[in-house]
């Protein structure tokens, strides 16, 4: 069962039992792209954060192929398999820096999606320690780390990150999402378990 977040939330939280949360790494309106019909005629899922990585068509490296495969796994909600590929890319010294950074971001997204919030937090914090992090990626990392901290009950620390996001990126399209109220925890069920 899914619960949509308040207002313009960037997270969907799903209860998996009494205390496990899943954060699906999707964008919701107003930042989604217009749905398009796929080959099967189905409407596409909301566009994920892919707006900072540009892979040249001629890049044909194994890293680029693995990255595309990992994105497909992520879209298919095969989070553990996607995380394994993204982790390999992030940790491989042969992976180009921008691709390694994007991969590490998605390691955090996959971890958050399966309720491993501390692991997601560690991935985002590792990215913030990089000196050469691309500004659009830094913008997303500040937002997502804040969301993960909110989900862990660390609202004060999350609000510091949201303030940093507002200061560093005053025109960010993610500012409406930079609040703990954008993260709605699922209400408890009668039996204590999600249906």
Tab-separated table of C-alpha atoms in Angstrom:
chain	number	residue	atom	x	y	z
A	1	UNK	CA	0.000	0.000	0.000
A	2	UNK	CA	1.348	3.481	-0.842
A	3	UNK	CA	0.726	6.720	0.956
A	4	UNK	CA	1.331	9.943	-0.895
A	5	UNK	CA	3.161	12.708	0.877
A	6	UNK	CA	1.682	16.065	1.803
A	7	UNK	CA	1.611	18.820	-0.781
A	8	UNK	CA	4.444	18.580	-3.309
A	9	UNK	CA	6.259	15.733	-1.622
A	10	UNK	CA	9.227	14.133	-3.273
A	11	UNK	CA	8.861	10.891	-1.361
A	12	UNK	CA	6.368	8.114	-1.094
A	13	UNK	CA	6.592	6.170	2.124
A	14	UNK	CA	5.284	2.655	2.363
A	15	UNK	CA	4.805	0.696	5.556
A	16	UNK	CA	6.247	-2.813	5.533
A	17	UNK	CA	5.225	-4.167	8.866
A	18	UNK	CA	5.281	-2.374	12.177
A	19	UNK	CA	8.353	-0.215	11.804
A	20	UNK	CA	10.012	-0.600	8.416
A	21	UNK	CA	9.651	2.281	5.972
A	22	UNK	CA	10.248	2.346	2.246
A	23	UNK	CA	10.965	5.570	0.446
A	24	UNK	CA	10.365	5.314	-3.270
A	25	UNK	CA	12.779	7.621	-5.073
A	26	UNK	CA	10.386	9.348	-7.402
A	27	UNK	CA	9.544	12.902	-8.205
A	28	UNK	CA	5.966	14.027	-7.906
A	29	UNK	CA	4.367	17.058	-9.463
A	30	UNK	CA	5.223	19.823	-10.155
A	31	UNK	CA	8.569	18.336	-11.118
A	32	UNK	CA	7.433	15.248	-13.013
A	33	UNK	CA	7.733	15.105	-16.733
A	34	UNK	CA	4.579	14.644	-18.721
A	35	UNK	CA	3.635	10.973	-18.880
A	36	UNK	CA	4.357	9.302	-22.158
A	37	UNK	CA	2.981	6.097	-23.533
A	38	UNK	CA	5.509	3.300	-23.712
A	39	UNK	CA	5.658	0.505	-26.252
A	40	UNK	CA	2.975	-1.322	-24.316
A	41	UNK	CA	0.767	1.770	-24.242
A	42	UNK	CA	1.178	2.175	-20.481
A	43	UNK	CA	1.792	5.566	-18.975
A	44	UNK	CA	5.389	6.032	-17.857
A	45	UNK	CA	6.310	6.433	-14.202
A	46	UNK	CA	7.324	9.891	-12.974
A	47	UNK	CA	10.770	11.002	-14.111
A	48	UNK	CA	13.467	10.283	-11.567
A	49	UNK	CA	16.338	12.601	-10.761
A	50	UNK	CA	18.363	12.229	-13.950
A	51	UNK	CA	18.852	15.863	-14.782
A	52	UNK	CA	22.553	16.216	-13.948
A	53	UNK	CA	24.200	13.355	-15.768
A	54	UNK	CA	24.880	13.546	-19.459
A	55	UNK	CA	26.451	10.439	-20.960
A	56	UNK	CA	27.793	10.970	-24.464
A	57	UNK	CA	26.307	8.490	-26.927
A	58	UNK	CA	29.790	7.388	-27.958
A	59	UNK	CA	30.761	6.574	-24.346
A	60	UNK	CA	29.885	2.876	-24.868
A	61	UNK	CA	31.952	1.809	-21.850
A	62	UNK	CA	31.035	-0.987	-19.513
A	63	UNK	CA	30.437	1.633	-16.824
A	64	UNK	CA	27.855	3.400	-18.971
A	65	UNK	CA	26.189	0.094	-19.843
A	66	UNK	CA	26.093	-0.928	-16.178
A	67	UNK	CA	24.673	2.466	-15.245
A	68	UNK	CA	21.842	2.114	-17.755
A	69	UNK	CA	21.177	-1.443	-16.532
A	70	UNK	CA	21.084	-0.241	-12.931
A	71	UNK	CA	18.625	2.520	-13.833
A	72	UNK	CA	16.363	-0.056	-15.464
A	73	UNK	CA	16.501	-2.209	-12.338
A	74	UNK	CA	15.660	0.845	-10.242
A	75	UNK	CA	12.684	1.643	-12.456
A	76	UNK	CA	11.556	-1.978	-12.105
A	77	UNK	CA	11.843	-1.566	-8.313
A	78	UNK	CA	14.527	-4.202	-8.072
A	79	UNK	CA	16.306	-2.049	-5.513
A	80	UNK	CA	18.796	-4.589	-4.164
A	81	UNK	CA	20.059	-5.567	-7.618
A	82	UNK	CA	20.196	-1.930	-8.712
A	83	UNK	CA	22.083	-0.987	-5.545
A	84	UNK	CA	24.665	-3.696	-6.191
A	85	UNK	CA	25.367	-2.320	-9.682
A	86	UNK	CA	25.375	1.297	-8.511
A	87	UNK	CA	27.734	0.403	-5.643
A	88	UNK	CA	30.129	-1.330	-7.997
A	89	UNK	CA	30.134	1.738	-10.252
A	90	UNK	CA	30.568	4.159	-7.357
A	91	UNK	CA	33.511	2.234	-5.918
A	92	UNK	CA	35.334	1.409	-9.166
A	93	UNK	CA	38.238	3.848	-9.698
A	94	UNK	CA	37.862	3.430	-13.472
A	95	UNK	CA	34.352	4.905	-13.409
A	96	UNK	CA	34.330	8.569	-14.489
A	97	UNK	CA	33.827	10.900	-11.519
A	98	UNK	CA	30.434	12.255	-12.576
A	99	UNK	CA	29.107	8.748	-13.192
A	100	UNK	CA	30.525	7.503	-9.878
A	101	UNK	CA	28.865	10.390	-8.035
A	102	UNK	CA	25.498	9.777	-9.704
A	103	UNK	CA	25.837	6.079	-8.919
A	104	UNK	CA	26.479	6.820	-5.255
A	105	UNK	CA	23.397	9.047	-5.211
A	106	UNK	CA	21.352	6.130	-6.507
A	107	UNK	CA	22.902	3.801	-3.923
A	108	UNK	CA	21.284	6.124	-1.388
A	109	UNK	CA	18.004	6.125	-3.289
A	110	UNK	CA	17.918	2.322	-3.394
A	111	UNK	CA	18.748	2.065	0.298
A	112	UNK	CA	15.992	4.525	1.177
A	113	UNK	CA	13.534	2.626	-0.997
A	114	UNK	CA	14.025	-0.571	1.016
A	115	UNK	CA	13.985	1.164	4.392
A	116	UNK	CA	17.739	1.165	5.012
A	117	UNK	CA	17.696	4.815	6.018
A	118	UNK	CA	21.043	4.804	7.853
A	119	UNK	CA	22.714	3.384	4.739
A	120	UNK	CA	20.991	5.995	2.557
A	121	UNK	CA	22.165	8.687	4.950
A	122	UNK	CA	25.757	7.421	4.764
A	123	UNK	CA	25.672	7.469	0.944
A	124	UNK	CA	24.378	11.033	0.809
A	125	UNK	CA	26.859	12.209	3.455
A	126	UNK	CA	29.708	10.582	1.527
A	127	UNK	CA	28.649	12.584	-1.530
A	128	UNK	CA	28.548	15.847	0.406
A	129	UNK	CA	32.162	15.303	1.480
A	130	UNK	CA	33.298	15.357	-2.156
A	131	UNK	CA	34.968	18.600	-3.128
A	132	UNK	CA	34.050	18.379	-6.803
A	133	UNK	CA	30.357	17.532	-6.548
A	134	UNK	CA	28.387	19.021	-9.443
A	135	UNK	CA	26.001	21.728	-8.169
A	136	UNK	CA	22.819	20.075	-9.538
A	137	UNK	CA	23.757	16.828	-7.794
A	138	UNK	CA	24.648	18.665	-4.570
A	139	UNK	CA	21.221	20.286	-4.698
A	140	UNK	CA	19.501	16.882	-4.881
A	141	UNK	CA	21.727	15.365	-2.206
A	142	UNK	CA	20.910	18.153	0.259
A	143	UNK	CA	17.208	17.580	-0.351
A	144	UNK	CA	17.281	13.791	-0.137
A	145	UNK	CA	19.548	13.688	2.908
A	146	UNK	CA	17.116	16.065	4.584
A	147	UNK	CA	14.216	13.775	3.709
A	148	UNK	CA	16.006	10.718	5.080
A	149	UNK	CA	16.816	12.576	8.295
A	150	UNK	CA	13.160	13.622	8.600
A	151	UNK	CA	12.082	10.000	8.217
A	152	UNK	CA	14.496	9.089	11.027
A	153	UNK	CA	13.066	11.744	13.352
A	154	UNK	CA	16.025	14.117	12.991
A	155	UNK	CA	13.990	17.148	11.960
A	156	UNK	CA	16.348	19.764	13.398
A	157	UNK	CA	19.310	18.445	11.435
A	158	UNK	CA	17.152	18.065	8.329
A	159	UNK	CA	16.026	21.680	8.634
A	160	UNK	CA	19.680	22.761	8.706
A	161	UNK	CA	20.184	20.981	5.385
A	162	UNK	CA	17.042	22.527	3.943
A	163	UNK	CA	18.306	25.971	5.031
A	164	UNK	CA	21.626	25.200	3.360
A	165	UNK	CA	19.741	24.205	0.199
A	166	UNK	CA	17.830	27.510	0.257
A	167	UNK	CA	21.049	29.470	0.805
A	168	UNK	CA	23.128	27.716	-1.862
A	169	UNK	CA	20.333	27.300	-4.401
A	170	UNK	CA	17.833	30.146	-3.889
A	171	UNK	CA	16.159	29.437	-7.253
A	172	UNK	CA	15.986	25.658	-6.773
A	173	UNK	CA	12.909	23.950	-8.082
A	174	UNK	CA	13.196	21.608	-5.095
A	175	UNK	CA	12.578	24.302	-2.466
A	176	UNK	CA	8.869	23.420	-2.086
A	177	UNK	CA	10.017	19.915	-1.101
A	178	UNK	CA	12.639	21.135	1.386
A	179	UNK	CA	10.623	20.512	4.517
A	180	UNK	CA	9.889	17.620	6.840
A	181	UNK	CA	6.189	18.091	6.167
A	182	UNK	CA	6.933	16.822	2.649
A	183	UNK	CA	7.612	13.450	4.267
A	184	UNK	CA	4.455	11.804	5.527
A	185	UNK	CA	4.831	8.676	7.580
A	186	UNK	CA	2.169	6.051	7.001
A	187	UNK	CA	-0.513	5.841	9.675
A	188	UNK	CA	-0.548	2.733	11.851
A	189	UNK	CA	-2.882	-0.034	10.734
A	190	UNK	CA	-5.293	-1.883	12.985
A	191	UNK	CA	-3.318	-5.096	12.940
A	192	UNK	CA	0.035	-3.303	13.087
A	193	UNK	CA	0.985	-4.649	9.672
A	194	UNK	CA	0.603	-3.087	6.280
A	195	UNK	CA	-1.948	-4.806	4.050
